Short mmCIF file of C-alpha atoms in Angstrom, two decimals:
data_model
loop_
_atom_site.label_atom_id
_atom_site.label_comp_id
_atom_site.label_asym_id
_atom_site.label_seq_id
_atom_site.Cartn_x
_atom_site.Cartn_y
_atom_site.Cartn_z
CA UNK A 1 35.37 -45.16 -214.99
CA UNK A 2 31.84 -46.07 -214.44
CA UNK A 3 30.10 -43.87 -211.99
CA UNK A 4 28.72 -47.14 -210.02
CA UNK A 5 32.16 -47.81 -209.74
CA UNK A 6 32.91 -44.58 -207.92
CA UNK A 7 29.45 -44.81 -205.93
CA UNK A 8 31.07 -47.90 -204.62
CA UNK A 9 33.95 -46.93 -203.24
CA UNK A 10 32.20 -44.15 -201.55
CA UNK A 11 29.94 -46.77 -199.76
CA UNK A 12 32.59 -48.66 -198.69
CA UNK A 13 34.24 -46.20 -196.67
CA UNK A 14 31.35 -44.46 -195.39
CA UNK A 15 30.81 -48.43 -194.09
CA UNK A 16 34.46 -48.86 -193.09
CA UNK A 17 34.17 -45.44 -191.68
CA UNK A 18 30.82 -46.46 -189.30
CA UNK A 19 32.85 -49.79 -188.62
CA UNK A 20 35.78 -47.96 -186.88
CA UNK A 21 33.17 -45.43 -185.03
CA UNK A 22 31.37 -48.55 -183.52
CA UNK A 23 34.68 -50.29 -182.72
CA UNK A 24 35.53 -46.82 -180.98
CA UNK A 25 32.98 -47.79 -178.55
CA UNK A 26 34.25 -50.89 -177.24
CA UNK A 27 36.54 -50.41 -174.18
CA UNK A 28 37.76 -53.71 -173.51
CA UNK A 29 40.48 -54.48 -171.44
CA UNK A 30 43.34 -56.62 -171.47
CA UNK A 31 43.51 -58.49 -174.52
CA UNK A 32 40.34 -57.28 -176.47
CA UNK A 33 42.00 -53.97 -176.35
CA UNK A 34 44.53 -55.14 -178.55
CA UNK A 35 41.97 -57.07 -180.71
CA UNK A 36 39.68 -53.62 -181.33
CA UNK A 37 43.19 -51.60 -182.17
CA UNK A 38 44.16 -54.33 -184.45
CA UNK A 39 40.70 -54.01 -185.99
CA UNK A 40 40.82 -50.57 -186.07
CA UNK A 41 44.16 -50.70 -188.00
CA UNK A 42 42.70 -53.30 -190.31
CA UNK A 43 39.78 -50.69 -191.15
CA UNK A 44 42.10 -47.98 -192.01
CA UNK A 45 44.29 -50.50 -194.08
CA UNK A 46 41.06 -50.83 -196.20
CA UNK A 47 40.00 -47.56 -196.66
CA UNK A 48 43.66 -46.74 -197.87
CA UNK A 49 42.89 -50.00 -200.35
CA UNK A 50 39.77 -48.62 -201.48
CA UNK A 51 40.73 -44.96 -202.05
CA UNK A 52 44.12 -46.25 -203.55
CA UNK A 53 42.37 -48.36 -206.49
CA UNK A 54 39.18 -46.91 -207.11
CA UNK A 55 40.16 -43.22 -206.47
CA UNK A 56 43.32 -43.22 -207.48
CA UNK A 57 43.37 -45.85 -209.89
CA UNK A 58 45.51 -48.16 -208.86
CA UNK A 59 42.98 -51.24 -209.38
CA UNK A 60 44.28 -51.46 -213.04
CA UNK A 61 48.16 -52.22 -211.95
CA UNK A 62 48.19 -55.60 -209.62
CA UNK A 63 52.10 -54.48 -209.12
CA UNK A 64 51.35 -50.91 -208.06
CA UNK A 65 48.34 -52.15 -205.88
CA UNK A 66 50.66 -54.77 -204.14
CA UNK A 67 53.47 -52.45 -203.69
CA UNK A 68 51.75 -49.57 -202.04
CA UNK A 69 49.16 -52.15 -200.17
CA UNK A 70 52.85 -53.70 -198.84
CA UNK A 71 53.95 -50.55 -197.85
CA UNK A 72 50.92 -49.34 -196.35
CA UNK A 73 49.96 -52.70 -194.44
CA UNK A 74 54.36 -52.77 -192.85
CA UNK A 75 53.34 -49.38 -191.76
CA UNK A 76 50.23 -50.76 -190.10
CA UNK A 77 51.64 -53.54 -188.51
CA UNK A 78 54.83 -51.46 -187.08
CA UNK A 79 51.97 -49.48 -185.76
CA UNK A 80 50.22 -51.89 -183.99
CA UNK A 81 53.60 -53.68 -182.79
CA UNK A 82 54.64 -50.02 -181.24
CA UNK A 83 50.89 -49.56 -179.97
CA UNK A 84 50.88 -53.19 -178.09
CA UNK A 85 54.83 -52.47 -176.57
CA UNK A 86 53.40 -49.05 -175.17
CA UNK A 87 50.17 -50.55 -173.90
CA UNK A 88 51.94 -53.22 -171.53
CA UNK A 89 52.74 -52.55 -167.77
CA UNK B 1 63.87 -35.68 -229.84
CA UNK B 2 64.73 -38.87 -232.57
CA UNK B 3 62.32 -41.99 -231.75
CA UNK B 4 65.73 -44.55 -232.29
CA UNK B 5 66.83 -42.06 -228.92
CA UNK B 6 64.05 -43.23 -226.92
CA UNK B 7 64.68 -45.52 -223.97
CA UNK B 8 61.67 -47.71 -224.56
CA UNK B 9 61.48 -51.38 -222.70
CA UNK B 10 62.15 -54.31 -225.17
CA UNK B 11 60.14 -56.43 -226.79
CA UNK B 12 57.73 -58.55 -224.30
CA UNK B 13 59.26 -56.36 -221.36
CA UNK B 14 57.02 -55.16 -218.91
CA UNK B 15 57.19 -50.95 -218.31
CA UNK B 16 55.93 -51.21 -214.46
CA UNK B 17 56.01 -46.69 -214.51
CA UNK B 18 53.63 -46.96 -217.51
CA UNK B 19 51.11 -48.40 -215.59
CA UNK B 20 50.59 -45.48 -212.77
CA UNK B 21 47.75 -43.92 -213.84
CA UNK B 22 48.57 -39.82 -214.46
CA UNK B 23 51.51 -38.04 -213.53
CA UNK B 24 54.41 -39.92 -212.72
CA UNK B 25 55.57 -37.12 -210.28
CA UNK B 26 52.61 -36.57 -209.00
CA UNK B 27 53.21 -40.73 -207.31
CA UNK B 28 56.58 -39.39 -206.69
CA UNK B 29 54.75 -36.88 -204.63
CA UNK B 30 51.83 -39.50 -202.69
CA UNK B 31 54.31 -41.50 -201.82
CA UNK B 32 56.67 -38.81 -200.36
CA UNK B 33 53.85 -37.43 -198.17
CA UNK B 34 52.89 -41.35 -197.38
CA UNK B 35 55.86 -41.60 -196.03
CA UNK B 36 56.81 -38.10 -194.43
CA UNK B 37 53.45 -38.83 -192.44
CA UNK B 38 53.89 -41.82 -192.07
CA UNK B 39 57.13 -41.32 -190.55
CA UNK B 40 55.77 -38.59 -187.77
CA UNK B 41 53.40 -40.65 -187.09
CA UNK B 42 55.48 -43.89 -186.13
CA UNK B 43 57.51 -41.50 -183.97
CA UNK B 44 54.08 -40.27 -182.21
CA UNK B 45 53.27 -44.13 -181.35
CA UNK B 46 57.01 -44.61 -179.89
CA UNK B 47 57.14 -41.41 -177.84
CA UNK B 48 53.27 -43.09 -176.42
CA UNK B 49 55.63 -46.32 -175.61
CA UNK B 50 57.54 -44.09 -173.30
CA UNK B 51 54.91 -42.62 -171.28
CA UNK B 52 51.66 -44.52 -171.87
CA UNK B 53 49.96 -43.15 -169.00
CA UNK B 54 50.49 -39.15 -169.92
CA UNK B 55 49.97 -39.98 -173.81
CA UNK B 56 46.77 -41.54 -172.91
CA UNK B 57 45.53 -38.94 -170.53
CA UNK B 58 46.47 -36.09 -172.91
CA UNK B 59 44.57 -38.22 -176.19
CA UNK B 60 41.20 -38.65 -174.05
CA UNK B 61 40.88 -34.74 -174.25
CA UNK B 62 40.55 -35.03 -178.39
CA UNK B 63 37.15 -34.77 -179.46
CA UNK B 64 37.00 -38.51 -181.37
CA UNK B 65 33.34 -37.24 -182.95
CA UNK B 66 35.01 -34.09 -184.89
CA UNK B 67 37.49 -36.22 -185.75
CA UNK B 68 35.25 -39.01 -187.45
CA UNK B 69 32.59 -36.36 -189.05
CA UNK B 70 35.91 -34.99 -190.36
CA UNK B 71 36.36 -38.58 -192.05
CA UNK B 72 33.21 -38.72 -193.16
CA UNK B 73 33.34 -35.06 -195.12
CA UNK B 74 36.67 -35.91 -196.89
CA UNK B 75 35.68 -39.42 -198.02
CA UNK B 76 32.50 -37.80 -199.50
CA UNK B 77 34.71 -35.02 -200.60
CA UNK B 78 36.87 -37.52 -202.37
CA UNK B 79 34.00 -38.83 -204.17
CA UNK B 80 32.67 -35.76 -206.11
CA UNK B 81 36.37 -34.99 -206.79
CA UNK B 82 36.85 -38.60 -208.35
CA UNK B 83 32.61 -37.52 -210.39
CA UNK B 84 34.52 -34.18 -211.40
CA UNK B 85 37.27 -36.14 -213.18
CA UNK B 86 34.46 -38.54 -214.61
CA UNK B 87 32.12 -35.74 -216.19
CA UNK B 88 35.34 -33.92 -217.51
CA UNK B 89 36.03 -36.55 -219.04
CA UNK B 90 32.84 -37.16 -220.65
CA UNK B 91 33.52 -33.03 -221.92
CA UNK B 92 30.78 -32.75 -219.60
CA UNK B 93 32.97 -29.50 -218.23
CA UNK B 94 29.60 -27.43 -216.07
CA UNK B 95 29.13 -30.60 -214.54
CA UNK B 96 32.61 -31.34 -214.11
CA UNK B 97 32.95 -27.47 -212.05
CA UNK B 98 30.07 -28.04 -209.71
CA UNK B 99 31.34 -31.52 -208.19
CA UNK B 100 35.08 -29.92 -207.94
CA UNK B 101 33.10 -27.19 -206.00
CA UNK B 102 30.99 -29.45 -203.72
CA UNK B 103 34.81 -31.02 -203.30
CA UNK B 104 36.31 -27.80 -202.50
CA UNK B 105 33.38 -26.69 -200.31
CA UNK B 106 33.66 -30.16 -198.02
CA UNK B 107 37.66 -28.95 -197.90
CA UNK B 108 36.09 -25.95 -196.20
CA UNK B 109 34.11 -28.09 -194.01
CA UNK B 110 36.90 -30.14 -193.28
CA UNK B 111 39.07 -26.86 -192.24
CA UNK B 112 36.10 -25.20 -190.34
CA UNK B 113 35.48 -28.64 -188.13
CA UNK B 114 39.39 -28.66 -187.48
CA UNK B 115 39.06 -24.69 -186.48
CA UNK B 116 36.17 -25.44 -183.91
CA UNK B 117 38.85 -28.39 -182.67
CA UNK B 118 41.96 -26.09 -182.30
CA UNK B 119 39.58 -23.16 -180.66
CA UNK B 120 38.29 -25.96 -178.07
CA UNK B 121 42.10 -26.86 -176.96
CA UNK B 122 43.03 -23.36 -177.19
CA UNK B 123 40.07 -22.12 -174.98
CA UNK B 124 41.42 -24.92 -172.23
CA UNK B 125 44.81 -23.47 -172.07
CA UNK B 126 46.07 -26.00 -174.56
CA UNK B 127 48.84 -25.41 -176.96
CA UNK B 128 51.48 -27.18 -179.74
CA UNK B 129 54.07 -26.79 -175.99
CA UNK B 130 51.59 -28.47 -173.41
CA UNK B 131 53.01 -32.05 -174.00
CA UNK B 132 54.56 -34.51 -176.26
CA UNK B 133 51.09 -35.47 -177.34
CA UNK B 134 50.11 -32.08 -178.38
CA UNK B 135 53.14 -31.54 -180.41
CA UNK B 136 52.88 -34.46 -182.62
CA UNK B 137 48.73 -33.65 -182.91
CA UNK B 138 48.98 -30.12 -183.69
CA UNK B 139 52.16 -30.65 -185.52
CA UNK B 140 50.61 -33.59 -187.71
CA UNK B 141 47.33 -32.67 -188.28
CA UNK B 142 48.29 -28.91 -188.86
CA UNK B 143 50.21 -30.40 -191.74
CA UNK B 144 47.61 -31.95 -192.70
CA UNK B 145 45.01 -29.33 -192.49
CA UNK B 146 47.77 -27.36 -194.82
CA UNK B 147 47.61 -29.96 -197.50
CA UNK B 148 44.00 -29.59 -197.31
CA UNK B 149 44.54 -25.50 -197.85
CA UNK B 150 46.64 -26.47 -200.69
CA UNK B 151 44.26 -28.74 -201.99
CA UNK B 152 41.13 -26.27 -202.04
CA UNK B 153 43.45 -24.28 -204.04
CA UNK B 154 44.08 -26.64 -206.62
CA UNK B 155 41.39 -27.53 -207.38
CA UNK B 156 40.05 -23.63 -207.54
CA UNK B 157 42.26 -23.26 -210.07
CA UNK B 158 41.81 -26.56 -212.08
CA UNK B 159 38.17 -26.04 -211.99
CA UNK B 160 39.43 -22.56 -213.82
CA UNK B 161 42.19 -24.15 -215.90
CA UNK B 162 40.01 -27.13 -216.89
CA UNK B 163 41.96 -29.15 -219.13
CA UNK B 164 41.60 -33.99 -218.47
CA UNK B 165 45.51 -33.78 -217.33
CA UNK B 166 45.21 -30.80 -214.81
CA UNK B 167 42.25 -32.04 -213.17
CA UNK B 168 43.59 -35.76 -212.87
CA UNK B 169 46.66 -34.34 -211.51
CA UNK B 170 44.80 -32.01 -208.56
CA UNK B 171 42.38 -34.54 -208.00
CA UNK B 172 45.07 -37.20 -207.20
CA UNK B 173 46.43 -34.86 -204.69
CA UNK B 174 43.06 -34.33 -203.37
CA UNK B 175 42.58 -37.87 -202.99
CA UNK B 176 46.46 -38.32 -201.12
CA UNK B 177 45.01 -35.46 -198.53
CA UNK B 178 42.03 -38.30 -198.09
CA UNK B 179 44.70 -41.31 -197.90
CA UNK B 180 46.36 -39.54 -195.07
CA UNK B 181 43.67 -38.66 -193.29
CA UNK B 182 42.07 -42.16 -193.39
CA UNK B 183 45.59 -43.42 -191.75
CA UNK B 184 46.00 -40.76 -189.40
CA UNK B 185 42.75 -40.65 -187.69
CA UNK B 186 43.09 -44.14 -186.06
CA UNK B 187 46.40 -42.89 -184.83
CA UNK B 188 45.54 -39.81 -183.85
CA UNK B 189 42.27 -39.98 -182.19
CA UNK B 190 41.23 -43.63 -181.68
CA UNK B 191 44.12 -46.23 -180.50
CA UNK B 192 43.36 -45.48 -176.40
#
């Protein structure tokens, strides 16, 4: 694997990772609060994509990228769905 | 064993295993932690459905800024893991030591941060029996922080035991500890 190829992916989640710090910093209310969690969940659902196929190697099998990136982004979305039902009232 | 004994896919079949990269039990392994975290961690969002308002107060008292340098050290952690692999590859096996050890040392890090965070709740009285909050947080991330114990080990003893397949094989795990972390956090420490 090409070391540019590693540098990369390193990058990228030190970027995803200062994306999710700023969004930290936003306390909206209301509506935007659910927007910056479901950003923040997005964020996370990309560094798992990132460290999944360039770290782990999972870039060379579409089927093994799409199943874990299915499994990973259900879990996401369950996540959100349970964070927006506990946010109301 | 006889080749004719083989069970080998036919002719213009596709082998979906074949194409994991490494250990096929060591993806039996990811994906059982994936989902034994995942798991405790849908359970930690559900009990926060019940009682927003305690969940919430109990979560403002995690320090969100050792929890994000924390990402920062393992993601950079994963890197020179995923270099070591590289330059043992390349039989370039000194090379291939030293970024498992940078690896290994940002494990430390990792586990020293996570220290200073368990000291700060302890000093204030708090404790895995304080709430529902604090049970799932010490209870996940002390888990986690285990994995990363486990992990520091493995990849001691790789660096030692130096052969492609052994250090593919501990630097996947290494690289799961990183995948759960990197789903956990925003869980953990950030959804307010």
């Amino acid at each position: 694997m090409p070391a540019r190829y590693l540098v990369e992916a390193w990058v990228a989640l030190l970027v995803l990772s200062a994306a999710t710090a700023a969004l930290t910093t936003m306390h909206p209310e209301g509506a935007g609060r659910a927007i910056v969690a479901g950003g923040v969940l997005l964020l996370a659902g990309l560094k798992a994509r990132v460290i999944l196929g360039r770290y782990l190697g999972l870039a060379g099998s579409h089927f093994w990228m799409n199943a874990f990136g299915l499994a990973i982004g259900g879990f996401l979305l369950l996540s959100f769905a349970l964070y927006t039902f506990g946010s109301k009232g | 064993m006889r080749d004719d004994l083989e069970i080998r896919p036919a002719e213009g079949e596709r082998d979906i295993l074949s194409e994991l990269p490494g250990e096929l039990m060591m993806w039996v392994l990811i994906a059982s932690e994936l989902l034994v975290f995942g798991a405790a961690l849908i359970v930690c969002l559900a009990v926060r459905a019940i009682d927003p308002v305690k969940y919430a107060a109990d979560q403002a008292m995690l320090d969100q800024t050792a929890g994000a340098i924390n990402t920062l050290v393992l993601v950079t952690s994963g890197f020179c893991a995923a270099v070591a692999v590289r330059s043992r590859e390349r039989e370039e096996r000194r090379k291939a030591r030293l970024w498992l050890g940078a690896a290994g040392a940002l494990g430390i890090v990792f586990l020293i941060v996570k220290g200073f965070e368990y000291a700060s709740k302890a000093s204030l009285g708090i404790g895995i029996e304080t709430s529902q909050f604090f049970t799932f947080y010490y209870l996940i991330t002390g888990f986690h922080a285990l994995h990363v114990v486990a992990g520091i080990v493995v990849l001691a003893l790789v660096a030692w035991a130096d052969s492609v397949r052994n250090m593919e094989a501990a630097v996947a795990f290494w690289h799961m500890v990183d995948l759960v972390w990197v789903l956990l956090f925003p869980i953990i420490y950030v959804l307010r």
